[in-house]
Short mmCIF file of C-alpha atoms in Angstrom, two decimals:
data_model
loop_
_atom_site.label_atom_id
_atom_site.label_comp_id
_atom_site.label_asym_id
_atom_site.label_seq_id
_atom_site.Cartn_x
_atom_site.Cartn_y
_atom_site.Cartn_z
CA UNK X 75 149.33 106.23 73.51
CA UNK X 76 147.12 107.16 70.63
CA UNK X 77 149.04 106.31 67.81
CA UNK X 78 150.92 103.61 66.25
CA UNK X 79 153.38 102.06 68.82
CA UNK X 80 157.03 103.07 69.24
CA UNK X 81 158.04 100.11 66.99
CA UNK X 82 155.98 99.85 64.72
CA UNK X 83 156.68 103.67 63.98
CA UNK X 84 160.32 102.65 64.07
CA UNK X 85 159.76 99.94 61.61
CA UNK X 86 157.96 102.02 59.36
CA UNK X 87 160.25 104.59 59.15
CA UNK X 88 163.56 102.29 58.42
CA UNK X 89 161.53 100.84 55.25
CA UNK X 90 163.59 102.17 52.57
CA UNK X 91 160.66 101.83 49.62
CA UNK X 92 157.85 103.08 52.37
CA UNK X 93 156.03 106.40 50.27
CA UNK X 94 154.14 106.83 53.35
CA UNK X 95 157.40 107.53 56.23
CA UNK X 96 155.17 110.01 57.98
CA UNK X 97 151.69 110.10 57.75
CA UNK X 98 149.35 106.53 58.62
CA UNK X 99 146.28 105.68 57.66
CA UNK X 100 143.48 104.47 59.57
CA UNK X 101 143.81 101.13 58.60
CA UNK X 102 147.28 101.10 60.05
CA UNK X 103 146.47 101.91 63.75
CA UNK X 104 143.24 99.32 63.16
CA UNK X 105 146.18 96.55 62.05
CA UNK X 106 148.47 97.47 65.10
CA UNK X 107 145.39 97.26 67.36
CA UNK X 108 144.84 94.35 65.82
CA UNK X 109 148.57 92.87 66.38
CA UNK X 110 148.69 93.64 69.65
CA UNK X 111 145.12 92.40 70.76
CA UNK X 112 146.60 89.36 69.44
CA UNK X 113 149.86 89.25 70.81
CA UNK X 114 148.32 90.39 74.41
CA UNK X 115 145.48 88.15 74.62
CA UNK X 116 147.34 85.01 74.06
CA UNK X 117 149.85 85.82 77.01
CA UNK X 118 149.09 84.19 80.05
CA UNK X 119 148.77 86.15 83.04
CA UNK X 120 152.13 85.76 85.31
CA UNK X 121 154.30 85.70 82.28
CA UNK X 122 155.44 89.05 82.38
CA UNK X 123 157.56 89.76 85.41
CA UNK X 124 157.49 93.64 85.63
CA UNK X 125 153.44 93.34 85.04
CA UNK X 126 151.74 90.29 86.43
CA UNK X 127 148.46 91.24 85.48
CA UNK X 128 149.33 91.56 81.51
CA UNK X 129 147.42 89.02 79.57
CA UNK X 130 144.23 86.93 79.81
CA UNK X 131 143.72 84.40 82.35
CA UNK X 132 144.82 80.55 82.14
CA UNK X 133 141.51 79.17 80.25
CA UNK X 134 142.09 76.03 81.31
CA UNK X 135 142.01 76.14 85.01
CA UNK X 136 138.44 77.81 84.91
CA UNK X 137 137.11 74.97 82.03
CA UNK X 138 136.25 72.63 84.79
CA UNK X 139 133.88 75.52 86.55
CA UNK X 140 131.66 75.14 82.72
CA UNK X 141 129.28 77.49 82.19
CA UNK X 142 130.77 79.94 84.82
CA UNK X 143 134.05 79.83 83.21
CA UNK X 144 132.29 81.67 80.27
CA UNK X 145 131.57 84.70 82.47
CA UNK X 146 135.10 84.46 83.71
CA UNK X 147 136.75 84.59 80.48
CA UNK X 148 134.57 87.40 79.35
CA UNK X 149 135.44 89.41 82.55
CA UNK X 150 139.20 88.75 81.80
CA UNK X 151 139.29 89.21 78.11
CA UNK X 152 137.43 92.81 78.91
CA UNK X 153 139.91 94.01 82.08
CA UNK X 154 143.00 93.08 79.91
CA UNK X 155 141.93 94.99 76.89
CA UNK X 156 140.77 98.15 78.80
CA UNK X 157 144.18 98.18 81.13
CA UNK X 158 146.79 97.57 78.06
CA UNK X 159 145.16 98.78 74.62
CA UNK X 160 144.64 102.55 75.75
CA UNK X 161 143.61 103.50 72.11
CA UNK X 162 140.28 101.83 72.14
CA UNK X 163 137.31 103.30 74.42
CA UNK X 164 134.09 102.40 75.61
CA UNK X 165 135.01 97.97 75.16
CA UNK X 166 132.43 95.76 75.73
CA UNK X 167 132.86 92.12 75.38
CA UNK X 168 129.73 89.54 74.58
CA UNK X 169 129.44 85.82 74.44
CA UNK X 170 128.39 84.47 71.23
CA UNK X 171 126.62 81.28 72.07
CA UNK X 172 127.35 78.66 69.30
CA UNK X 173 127.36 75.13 69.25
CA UNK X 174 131.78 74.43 69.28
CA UNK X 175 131.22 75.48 72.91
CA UNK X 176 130.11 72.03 73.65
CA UNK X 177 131.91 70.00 70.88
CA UNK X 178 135.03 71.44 70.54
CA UNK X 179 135.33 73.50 73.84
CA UNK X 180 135.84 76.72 71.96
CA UNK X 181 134.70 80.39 73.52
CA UNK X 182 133.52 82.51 70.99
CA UNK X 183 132.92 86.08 72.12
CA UNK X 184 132.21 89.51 70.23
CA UNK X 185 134.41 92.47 71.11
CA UNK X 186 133.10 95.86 70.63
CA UNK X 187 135.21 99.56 70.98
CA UNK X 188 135.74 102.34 69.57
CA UNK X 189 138.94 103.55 67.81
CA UNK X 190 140.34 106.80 69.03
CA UNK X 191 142.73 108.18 66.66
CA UNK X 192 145.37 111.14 67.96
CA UNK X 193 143.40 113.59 66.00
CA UNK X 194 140.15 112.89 68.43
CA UNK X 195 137.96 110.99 66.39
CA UNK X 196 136.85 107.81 66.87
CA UNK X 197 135.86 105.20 65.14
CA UNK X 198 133.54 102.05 65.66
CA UNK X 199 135.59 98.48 65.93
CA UNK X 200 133.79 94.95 66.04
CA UNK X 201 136.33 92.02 66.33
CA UNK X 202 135.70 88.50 67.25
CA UNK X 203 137.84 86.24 69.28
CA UNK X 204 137.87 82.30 69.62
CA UNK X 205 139.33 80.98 72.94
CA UNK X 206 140.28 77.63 72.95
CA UNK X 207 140.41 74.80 75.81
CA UNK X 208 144.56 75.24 75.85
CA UNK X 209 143.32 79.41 75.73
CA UNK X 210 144.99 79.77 72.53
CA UNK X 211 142.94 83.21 71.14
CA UNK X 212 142.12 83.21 67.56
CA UNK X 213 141.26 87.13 66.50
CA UNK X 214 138.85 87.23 63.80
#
């Protein structure tokens, strides 16, 4: 899948007052990457019944194994993205160390990719992403 998703193409093409019904921007496959980074990340793994793995790991059965847990969370944050958002290559996630870790038990890491668009090219992506103690994700 290279593209915008099924639905979102779907959606986009129903819009009545949409000038753009055919072609999409750049921006557009960056916001549905964006959507569904979101939307994936803050599943829990074991929700989905027809694909266990699908989602990031429950953040707060690790918190208690502090500061392995960040390594953990890293590791799963990486394997989900690079198993369900087939549009981004070459993902690395990093730990930003900041000073919420300890007050506020929040996991801030750095996500780096690269966009590739159906044409072949691809483009350079930097997001961030907060995990909470409940591992709510926050994209940024």
């Amino acid at each position: 899948m290279a593209g915008p998703s099924l639905l979102t193409r779907i959606q986009h093409a129903a819009d009545p007052h949409s000038t753009e019904r055919h072609t999409y921007r750049d921006h557009d496959l960056e916001s549905a990457i964006l959507t569904h980074l979101g939307h994936m990340l803050n599943t829990r793994q074991g929700s989905s019944l027809t694909c266990p793995d699908y989602g990031l790991m429950e953040v707060s059965e690790v918190l208690h194994e502090f500061p392995e847990a960040i390594g953990l969370v890293q590791r799963s944050l990486k394997n989900c993205i690079q198993a369900y958002e087939p549009r981004l290559k070459n993902v690395q996630v990093r730990h930003v160390r900041s000073d919420s870790v300890l007050q506020s038990m929040i996991l801030e890491f750095e996500i780096t990719a690269q966009i590739q668009f159906p044409d072949g090219r691809r483009q350079a992506l930097r997001l961030g992403a907060a995990v909470d103690q409940s591992g709510n994700v926050r994209m940024t």
